[in-house]
Amino acid sequence: LIRDTKMTAELDEKLVESINHRDIDKIWLSVPEIIDWNRVVGFRYSMGKREPRVYDVRISDFLETFKDREITQADLMRRKIYCVDADDIPVLDRPAYYYLYAEVARNNEVCLLNNGKWYRVEPNYADTINQNFDSIQSYDKELPSYNDDSEGAYNSRVADAEQAHYVLMDKDLAHVSGAASAVEICDLYRNEKEFIHVKRYGGSSVLSHLFNQGLVSGELFRMNPQYRSIVNDKLPSDRKIADPAAPPSPGEYRVVYAIISESNGPLSVPFFSKISLKNCVARLEGMGLVVMLAKISVEEGRKILKTYAPAPRKI
């Protein structure tokens, strides 16, 4: 963590300069906190009646709201981005600065802005983490694209449309003796012995929650016969575990992290999420589970969707 206020001011200045030059290849907007995606239906850059609600936050869309005016650091701290529900009531409203994820080169170091704080990363460590991320297996199947109002709606649609392949596990929690809280098994279980965990792209805390969800479920499935029995009870009769009392064989089951992402290129995640993922993958693979990373594409119509409040009726 960079605590030197002079250095953070210098980095903020570089960030604002890049934004005003529209040099935004390494600047993103992402939700800074874990939110209930089944409640949030979109985002607003202003709560003005004539301003639209958009499906997701994008740096390019946010910059358009400034027209041709130059942006200042004060603007980023003053202007809020709102996560809203179906009634346009804010579920989360924070200054745009906290939504920013950015990578800025400084001397021979990489500096990262994440959730309003700047961090300095030693170059060799950054290389190690990035190489580890690139080495994670890519999912060898294609998941249906996303064109839904929420993660929950996506999971339900996929399971309903392809009942021969998927079992809906979203919100179907497992209560294990001795556990501090109920455990999320996964979002979708695929017949090929795959626990698929689905999450919309977000900031480090959002994705780290996803990775840890898969880790907790995977560890329990490998180590706890009671948990395997609970999972087995939730599976259809034609997909039951042969012997829940016996631990799975190495390589028999997969944990699939599926991230809904608008990007046209290969999937990437914030640096701190890569660190979290590295640790989760190491532990899961150490127990004989296969870990894979999948990208769920977003349909073009969903990307550009904007919703406007209806015009007031004339009486």
PDB file of N, CA and C in Angstrom, residues 15-82:
ATOM      1  N   LEU A  15      -3.248   9.415 -13.723  1.00  0.00           N
ATOM      2  CA  LEU A  15      -4.510   8.763 -14.040  1.00  0.00           C
ATOM      3  C   LEU A  15      -5.454   9.722 -14.747  1.00  0.00           C
ATOM      4  N   VAL A  16      -5.626  10.910 -14.188  1.00  0.00           N
ATOM      5  CA  VAL A  16      -6.530  11.900 -14.777  1.00  0.00           C
ATOM      6  C   VAL A  16      -6.042  12.323 -16.158  1.00  0.00           C
ATOM      7  N   GLU A  17      -4.742  12.451 -16.304  1.00  0.00           N
ATOM      8  CA  GLU A  17      -4.180  12.812 -17.606  1.00  0.00           C
ATOM      9  C   GLU A  17      -4.504  11.735 -18.650  1.00  0.00           C
ATOM     10  N   SER A  18      -4.344  10.466 -18.274  1.00  0.00           N
ATOM     11  CA  SER A  18      -4.667   9.370 -19.196  1.00  0.00           C
ATOM     12  C   SER A  18      -6.151   9.379 -19.553  1.00  0.00           C
ATOM     13  N   ILE A  19      -6.999   9.624 -18.559  1.00  0.00           N
ATOM     14  CA  ILE A  19      -8.441   9.654 -18.810  1.00  0.00           C
ATOM     15  C   ILE A  19      -8.793  10.774 -19.787  1.00  0.00           C
ATOM     16  N   ASN A  20      -8.210  11.949 -19.594  1.00  0.00           N
ATOM     17  CA  ASN A  20      -8.527  13.078 -20.474  1.00  0.00           C
ATOM     18  C   ASN A  20      -7.980  12.906 -21.885  1.00  0.00           C
ATOM     19  N   HIS A  21      -6.939  12.096 -22.030  1.00  0.00           N
ATOM     20  CA  HIS A  21      -6.423  11.784 -23.363  1.00  0.00           C
ATOM     21  C   HIS A  21      -7.093  10.535 -23.943  1.00  0.00           C
ATOM     22  N   ARG A  22      -8.063   9.996 -23.175  1.00  0.00           N
ATOM     23  CA  ARG A  22      -8.781   8.776 -23.573  1.00  0.00           C
ATOM     24  C   ARG A  22      -7.820   7.612 -23.806  1.00  0.00           C
ATOM     25  N   ASP A  23      -6.727   7.622 -23.042  1.00  0.00           N
ATOM     26  CA  ASP A  23      -5.780   6.503 -23.054  1.00  0.00           C
ATOM     27  C   ASP A  23      -6.207   5.560 -21.927  1.00  0.00           C
ATOM     28  N   ILE A  24      -7.225   4.734 -22.220  1.00  0.00           N
ATOM     29  CA  ILE A  24      -7.898   3.979 -21.152  1.00  0.00           C
ATOM     30  C   ILE A  24      -7.764   2.463 -21.326  1.00  0.00           C
ATOM     31  N   ASP A  25      -6.737   2.021 -22.037  1.00  0.00           N
ATOM     32  CA  ASP A  25      -6.540   0.578 -22.227  1.00  0.00           C
ATOM     33  C   ASP A  25      -6.334  -0.153 -20.907  1.00  0.00           C
ATOM     34  N   LYS A  26      -5.767   0.546 -19.907  1.00  0.00           N
ATOM     35  CA  LYS A  26      -5.504  -0.093 -18.620  1.00  0.00           C
ATOM     36  C   LYS A  26      -6.278   0.586 -17.484  1.00  0.00           C
ATOM     37  N   ILE A  27      -7.449   1.105 -17.846  1.00  0.00           N
ATOM     38  CA  ILE A  27      -8.323   1.719 -16.859  1.00  0.00           C
ATOM     39  C   ILE A  27      -9.718   1.125 -17.052  1.00  0.00           C
ATOM     40  N   TRP A  28     -10.301   0.601 -15.977  1.00  0.00           N
ATOM     41  CA  TRP A  28     -11.613  -0.013 -16.048  1.00  0.00           C
ATOM     42  C   TRP A  28     -12.499   0.558 -14.953  1.00  0.00           C
ATOM     43  N   LEU A  29     -13.793   0.347 -15.109  1.00  0.00           N
ATOM     44  CA  LEU A  29     -14.740   0.529 -14.025  1.00  0.00           C
ATOM     45  C   LEU A  29     -15.249  -0.839 -13.614  1.00  0.00           C
ATOM     46  N   SER A  30     -15.321  -1.078 -12.320  1.00  0.00           N
ATOM     47  CA  SER A  30     -15.892  -2.330 -11.823  1.00  0.00           C
ATOM     48  C   SER A  30     -16.518  -2.070 -10.460  1.00  0.00           C
ATOM     49  N   VAL A  31     -17.514  -2.859 -10.127  1.00  0.00           N
ATOM     50  CA  VAL A  31     -18.221  -2.663  -8.860  1.00  0.00           C
ATOM     51  C   VAL A  31     -17.256  -2.929  -7.704  1.00  0.00           C
ATOM     52  N   PRO A  32     -17.091  -1.979  -6.795  1.00  0.00           N
ATOM     53  CA  PRO A  32     -16.061  -2.124  -5.750  1.00  0.00           C
ATOM     54  C   PRO A  32     -16.453  -3.009  -4.584  1.00  0.00           C
ATOM     55  N   GLU A  33     -17.735  -3.332  -4.460  1.00  0.00           N
ATOM     56  CA  GLU A  33     -18.194  -4.100  -3.308  1.00  0.00           C
ATOM     57  C   GLU A  33     -19.067  -5.266  -3.754  1.00  0.00           C
ATOM     58  N   ILE A  34     -19.198  -6.253  -2.887  1.00  0.00           N
ATOM     59  CA  ILE A  34     -20.093  -7.371  -3.146  1.00  0.00           C
ATOM     60  C   ILE A  34     -21.528  -6.875  -2.999  1.00  0.00           C
ATOM     61  N   ILE A  35     -22.331  -7.099  -4.038  1.00  0.00           N
ATOM     62  CA  ILE A  35     -23.724  -6.670  -4.006  1.00  0.00           C
ATOM     63  C   ILE A  35     -24.618  -7.846  -4.388  1.00  0.00           C
ATOM     64  N   ASP A  36     -25.887  -7.696  -4.136  1.00  0.00           N
ATOM     65  CA  ASP A  36     -26.856  -8.727  -4.478  1.00  0.00           C
ATOM     66  C   ASP A  36     -27.271  -8.539  -5.931  1.00  0.00           C
ATOM     67  N   TRP A  37     -26.662  -9.319  -6.821  1.00  0.00           N
ATOM     68  CA  TRP A  37     -26.936  -9.166  -8.248  1.00  0.00           C
ATOM     69  C   TRP A  37     -28.363  -9.562  -8.609  1.00  0.00           C
ATOM     70  N   ASN A  38     -29.031 -10.291  -7.741  1.00  0.00           N
ATOM     71  CA  ASN A  38     -30.423 -10.625  -8.021  1.00  0.00           C
ATOM     72  C   ASN A  38     -31.353  -9.452  -7.706  1.00  0.00           C
ATOM     73  N   ARG A  39     -30.816  -8.451  -7.035  1.00  0.00           N
ATOM     74  CA  ARG A  39     -31.588  -7.235  -6.761  1.00  0.00           C
ATOM     75  C   ARG A  39     -31.185  -6.104  -7.704  1.00  0.00           C
ATOM     76  N   VAL A  40     -29.899  -5.994  -7.989  1.00  0.00           N
ATOM     77  CA  VAL A  40     -29.407  -4.918  -8.860  1.00  0.00           C
ATOM     78  C   VAL A  40     -29.739  -5.248 -10.317  1.00  0.00           C
ATOM     79  N   VAL A  41     -30.376  -4.305 -11.008  1.00  0.00           N
ATOM     80  CA  VAL A  41     -30.708  -4.522 -12.423  1.00  0.00           C
ATOM     81  C   VAL A  41     -29.884  -3.644 -13.359  1.00  0.00           C
ATOM     82  N   GLY A  42     -29.168  -2.670 -12.820  1.00  0.00           N
ATOM     83  CA  GLY A  42     -28.362  -1.818 -13.688  1.00  0.00           C
ATOM     84  C   GLY A  42     -27.695  -0.703 -12.913  1.00  0.00           C
ATOM     85  N   PHE A  43     -27.172   0.275 -13.665  1.00  0.00           N
ATOM     86  CA  PHE A  43     -26.386   1.356 -13.082  1.00  0.00           C
ATOM     87  C   PHE A  43     -26.806   2.680 -13.696  1.00  0.00           C
ATOM     88  N   ARG A  44     -26.622   3.727 -12.919  1.00  0.00           N
ATOM     89  CA  ARG A  44     -26.902   5.070 -13.420  1.00  0.00           C
ATOM     90  C   ARG A  44     -25.729   5.972 -13.063  1.00  0.00           C
ATOM     91  N   TYR A  45     -25.346   6.824 -14.042  1.00  0.00           N
ATOM     92  CA  TYR A  45     -24.288   7.792 -13.802  1.00  0.00           C
ATOM     93  C   TYR A  45     -24.857   9.097 -13.256  1.00  0.00           C
ATOM     94  N   SER A  46     -26.170   9.192 -13.266  1.00  0.00           N
ATOM     95  CA  SER A  46     -26.879  10.333 -12.692  1.00  0.00           C
ATOM     96  C   SER A  46     -28.287   9.866 -12.347  1.00  0.00           C
ATOM     97  N   MET A  47     -28.855  10.446 -11.310  1.00  0.00           N
ATOM     98  CA  MET A  47     -30.222  10.096 -10.937  1.00  0.00           C
ATOM     99  C   MET A  47     -31.234  11.053 -11.560  1.00  0.00           C
ATOM    100  N   GLY A  48     -30.783  11.864 -12.524  1.00  0.00           N
ATOM    101  CA  GLY A  48     -31.699  12.741 -13.239  1.00  0.00           C
ATOM    102  C   GLY A  48     -32.761  11.949 -13.984  1.00  0.00           C
ATOM    103  N   LYS A  49     -33.970  12.488 -14.066  1.00  0.00           N
ATOM    104  CA  LYS A  49     -35.095  11.752 -14.644  1.00  0.00           C
ATOM    105  C   LYS A  49     -34.869  11.378 -16.104  1.00  0.00           C
ATOM    106  N   ARG A  50     -34.129  12.180 -16.830  1.00  0.00           N
ATOM    107  CA  ARG A  50     -33.918  11.918 -18.256  1.00  0.00           C
ATOM    108  C   ARG A  50     -32.667  11.083 -18.537  1.00  0.00           C
ATOM    109  N   GLU A  51     -31.970  10.706 -17.472  1.00  0.00           N
ATOM    110  CA  GLU A  51     -30.747   9.930 -17.650  1.00  0.00           C
ATOM    111  C   GLU A  51     -31.074   8.429 -17.675  1.00  0.00           C
ATOM    112  N   PRO A  52     -30.409   7.654 -18.549  1.00  0.00           N
ATOM    113  CA  PRO A  52     -30.751   6.234 -18.688  1.00  0.00           C
ATOM    114  C   PRO A  52     -30.119   5.354 -17.618  1.00  0.00           C
ATOM    115  N   ARG A  53     -30.699   4.197 -17.467  1.00  0.00           N
ATOM    116  CA  ARG A  53     -30.093   3.129 -16.683  1.00  0.00           C
ATOM    117  C   ARG A  53     -29.381   2.208 -17.653  1.00  0.00           C
ATOM    118  N   VAL A  54     -28.133   1.836 -17.335  1.00  0.00           N
ATOM    119  CA  VAL A  54     -27.351   0.983 -18.225  1.00  0.00           C
ATOM    120  C   VAL A  54     -27.124  -0.377 -17.579  1.00  0.00           C
ATOM    121  N   TYR A  55     -26.829  -1.353 -18.408  1.00  0.00           N
ATOM    122  CA  TYR A  55     -26.659  -2.726 -17.929  1.00  0.00           C
ATOM    123  C   TYR A  55     -25.428  -2.887 -17.051  1.00  0.00           C
ATOM    124  N   ASP A  56     -24.320  -2.235 -17.420  1.00  0.00           N
ATOM    125  CA  ASP A  56     -23.065  -2.396 -16.675  1.00  0.00           C
ATOM    126  C   ASP A  56     -22.296  -1.090 -16.707  1.00  0.00           C
ATOM    127  N   VAL A  57     -21.287  -0.991 -15.846  1.00  0.00           N
ATOM    128  CA  VAL A  57     -20.469   0.221 -15.814  1.00  0.00           C
ATOM    129  C   VAL A  57     -19.304   0.077 -16.787  1.00  0.00           C
ATOM    130  N   ARG A  58     -19.102   1.127 -17.571  1.00  0.00           N
ATOM    131  CA  ARG A  58     -17.993   1.148 -18.533  1.00  0.00           C
ATOM    132  C   ARG A  58     -17.335   2.516 -18.469  1.00  0.00           C
ATOM    133  N   ILE A  59     -16.021   2.534 -18.527  1.00  0.00           N
ATOM    134  CA  ILE A  59     -15.305   3.801 -18.453  1.00  0.00           C
ATOM    135  C   ILE A  59     -15.674   4.699 -19.634  1.00  0.00           C
ATOM    136  N   SER A  60     -15.862   4.115 -20.818  1.00  0.00           N
ATOM    137  CA  SER A  60     -16.177   4.926 -22.003  1.00  0.00           C
ATOM    138  C   SER A  60     -17.544   5.597 -21.849  1.00  0.00           C
ATOM    139  N   ASP A  61     -18.534   4.860 -21.332  1.00  0.00           N
ATOM    140  CA  ASP A  61     -19.863   5.440 -21.131  1.00  0.00           C
ATOM    141  C   ASP A  61     -19.834   6.542 -20.074  1.00  0.00           C
ATOM    142  N   PHE A  62     -19.084   6.288 -19.014  1.00  0.00           N
ATOM    143  CA  PHE A  62     -18.984   7.284 -17.952  1.00  0.00           C
ATOM    144  C   PHE A  62     -18.367   8.576 -18.481  1.00  0.00           C
ATOM    145  N   LEU A  63     -17.334   8.467 -19.294  1.00  0.00           N
ATOM    146  CA  LEU A  63     -16.667   9.656 -19.818  1.00  0.00           C
ATOM    147  C   LEU A  63     -17.579  10.447 -20.746  1.00  0.00           C
ATOM    148  N   GLU A  64     -18.481   9.762 -21.444  1.00  0.00           N
ATOM    149  CA  GLU A  64     -19.410  10.453 -22.341  1.00  0.00           C
ATOM    150  C   GLU A  64     -20.310  11.420 -21.582  1.00  0.00           C
ATOM    151  N   THR A  65     -20.552  11.152 -20.300  1.00  0.00           N
ATOM    152  CA  THR A  65     -21.438  12.018 -19.527  1.00  0.00           C
ATOM    153  C   THR A  65     -20.802  13.387 -19.260  1.00  0.00           C
ATOM    154  N   PHE A  66     -19.502  13.515 -19.500  1.00  0.00           N
ATOM    155  CA  PHE A  66     -18.823  14.794 -19.314  1.00  0.00           C
ATOM    156  C   PHE A  66     -18.779  15.609 -20.607  1.00  0.00           C
ATOM    157  N   LYS A  67     -19.365  15.037 -21.679  1.00  0.00           N
ATOM    158  CA  LYS A  67     -19.308  15.685 -23.003  1.00  0.00           C
ATOM    159  C   LYS A  67     -17.833  15.872 -23.373  1.00  0.00           C
ATOM    160  N   ASP A  68     -17.437  17.076 -23.725  1.00  0.00           N
ATOM    161  CA  ASP A  68     -16.043  17.334 -24.109  1.00  0.00           C
ATOM    162  C   ASP A  68     -15.256  18.024 -23.001  1.00  0.00           C
ATOM    163  N   ARG A  69     -15.841  18.120 -21.842  1.00  0.00           N
ATOM    164  CA  ARG A  69     -15.178  18.822 -20.751  1.00  0.00           C
ATOM    165  C   ARG A  69     -14.071  17.969 -20.136  1.00  0.00           C
ATOM    166  N   GLU A  70     -12.981  18.621 -19.760  1.00  0.00           N
ATOM    167  CA  GLU A  70     -11.902  17.900 -19.090  1.00  0.00           C
ATOM    168  C   GLU A  70     -12.355  17.463 -17.699  1.00  0.00           C
ATOM    169  N   ILE A  71     -11.850  16.305 -17.293  1.00  0.00           N
ATOM    170  CA  ILE A  71     -12.220  15.735 -15.993  1.00  0.00           C
ATOM    171  C   ILE A  71     -11.121  16.033 -14.983  1.00  0.00           C
ATOM    172  N   THR A  72     -11.511  16.298 -13.767  1.00  0.00           N
ATOM    173  CA  THR A  72     -10.547  16.553 -12.701  1.00  0.00           C
ATOM    174  C   THR A  72     -10.654  15.458 -11.634  1.00  0.00           C
ATOM    175  N   GLN A  73      -9.660  15.423 -10.768  1.00  0.00           N
ATOM    176  CA  GLN A  73      -9.700  14.502  -9.639  1.00  0.00           C
ATOM    177  C   GLN A  73     -10.937  14.772  -8.768  1.00  0.00           C
ATOM    178  N   ALA A  74     -11.273  16.032  -8.630  1.00  0.00           N
ATOM    179  CA  ALA A  74     -12.450  16.399  -7.836  1.00  0.00           C
ATOM    180  C   ALA A  74     -13.725  15.833  -8.461  1.00  0.00           C
ATOM    181  N   ASP A  75     -13.786  15.805  -9.795  1.00  0.00           N
ATOM    182  CA  ASP A  75     -14.949  15.229 -10.475  1.00  0.00           C
ATOM    183  C   ASP A  75     -15.114  13.754 -10.116  1.00  0.00           C
ATOM    184  N   LEU A  76     -14.008  13.033 -10.105  1.00  0.00           N
ATOM    185  CA  LEU A  76     -14.056  11.595  -9.826  1.00  0.00           C
ATOM    186  C   LEU A  76     -14.484  11.318  -8.391  1.00  0.00           C
ATOM    187  N   MET A  77     -14.179  12.237  -7.489  1.00  0.00           N
ATOM    188  CA  MET A  77     -14.582  12.061  -6.099  1.00  0.00           C
ATOM    189  C   MET A  77     -16.005  12.562  -5.846  1.00  0.00           C
ATOM    190  N   ARG A  78     -16.446  13.512  -6.668  1.00  0.00           N
ATOM    191  CA  ARG A  78     -17.765  14.118  -6.447  1.00  0.00           C
ATOM    192  C   ARG A  78     -18.873  13.337  -7.170  1.00  0.00           C
ATOM    193  N   ARG A  79     -18.590  12.913  -8.392  1.00  0.00           N
ATOM    194  CA  ARG A  79     -19.618  12.243  -9.182  1.00  0.00           C
ATOM    195  C   ARG A  79     -19.805  10.803  -8.722  1.00  0.00           C
ATOM    196  N   LYS A  80     -21.027  10.443  -8.388  1.00  0.00           N
ATOM    197  CA  LYS A  80     -21.316   9.093  -7.923  1.00  0.00           C
ATOM    198  C   LYS A  80     -21.815   8.210  -9.071  1.00  0.00           C
ATOM    199  N   ILE A  81     -21.592   6.909  -8.911  1.00  0.00           N
ATOM    200  CA  ILE A  81     -22.189   5.905  -9.789  1.00  0.00           C
ATOM    201  C   ILE A  81     -23.135   5.091  -8.918  1.00  0.00           C
ATOM    202  N   TYR A  82     -24.335   4.900  -9.413  1.00  0.00           N
ATOM    203  CA  TYR A  82     -25.386   4.272  -8.623  1.00  0.00           C
ATOM    204  C   TYR A  82     -25.712   2.873  -9.142  1.00  0.00           C
TER     205      TYR A  82
END
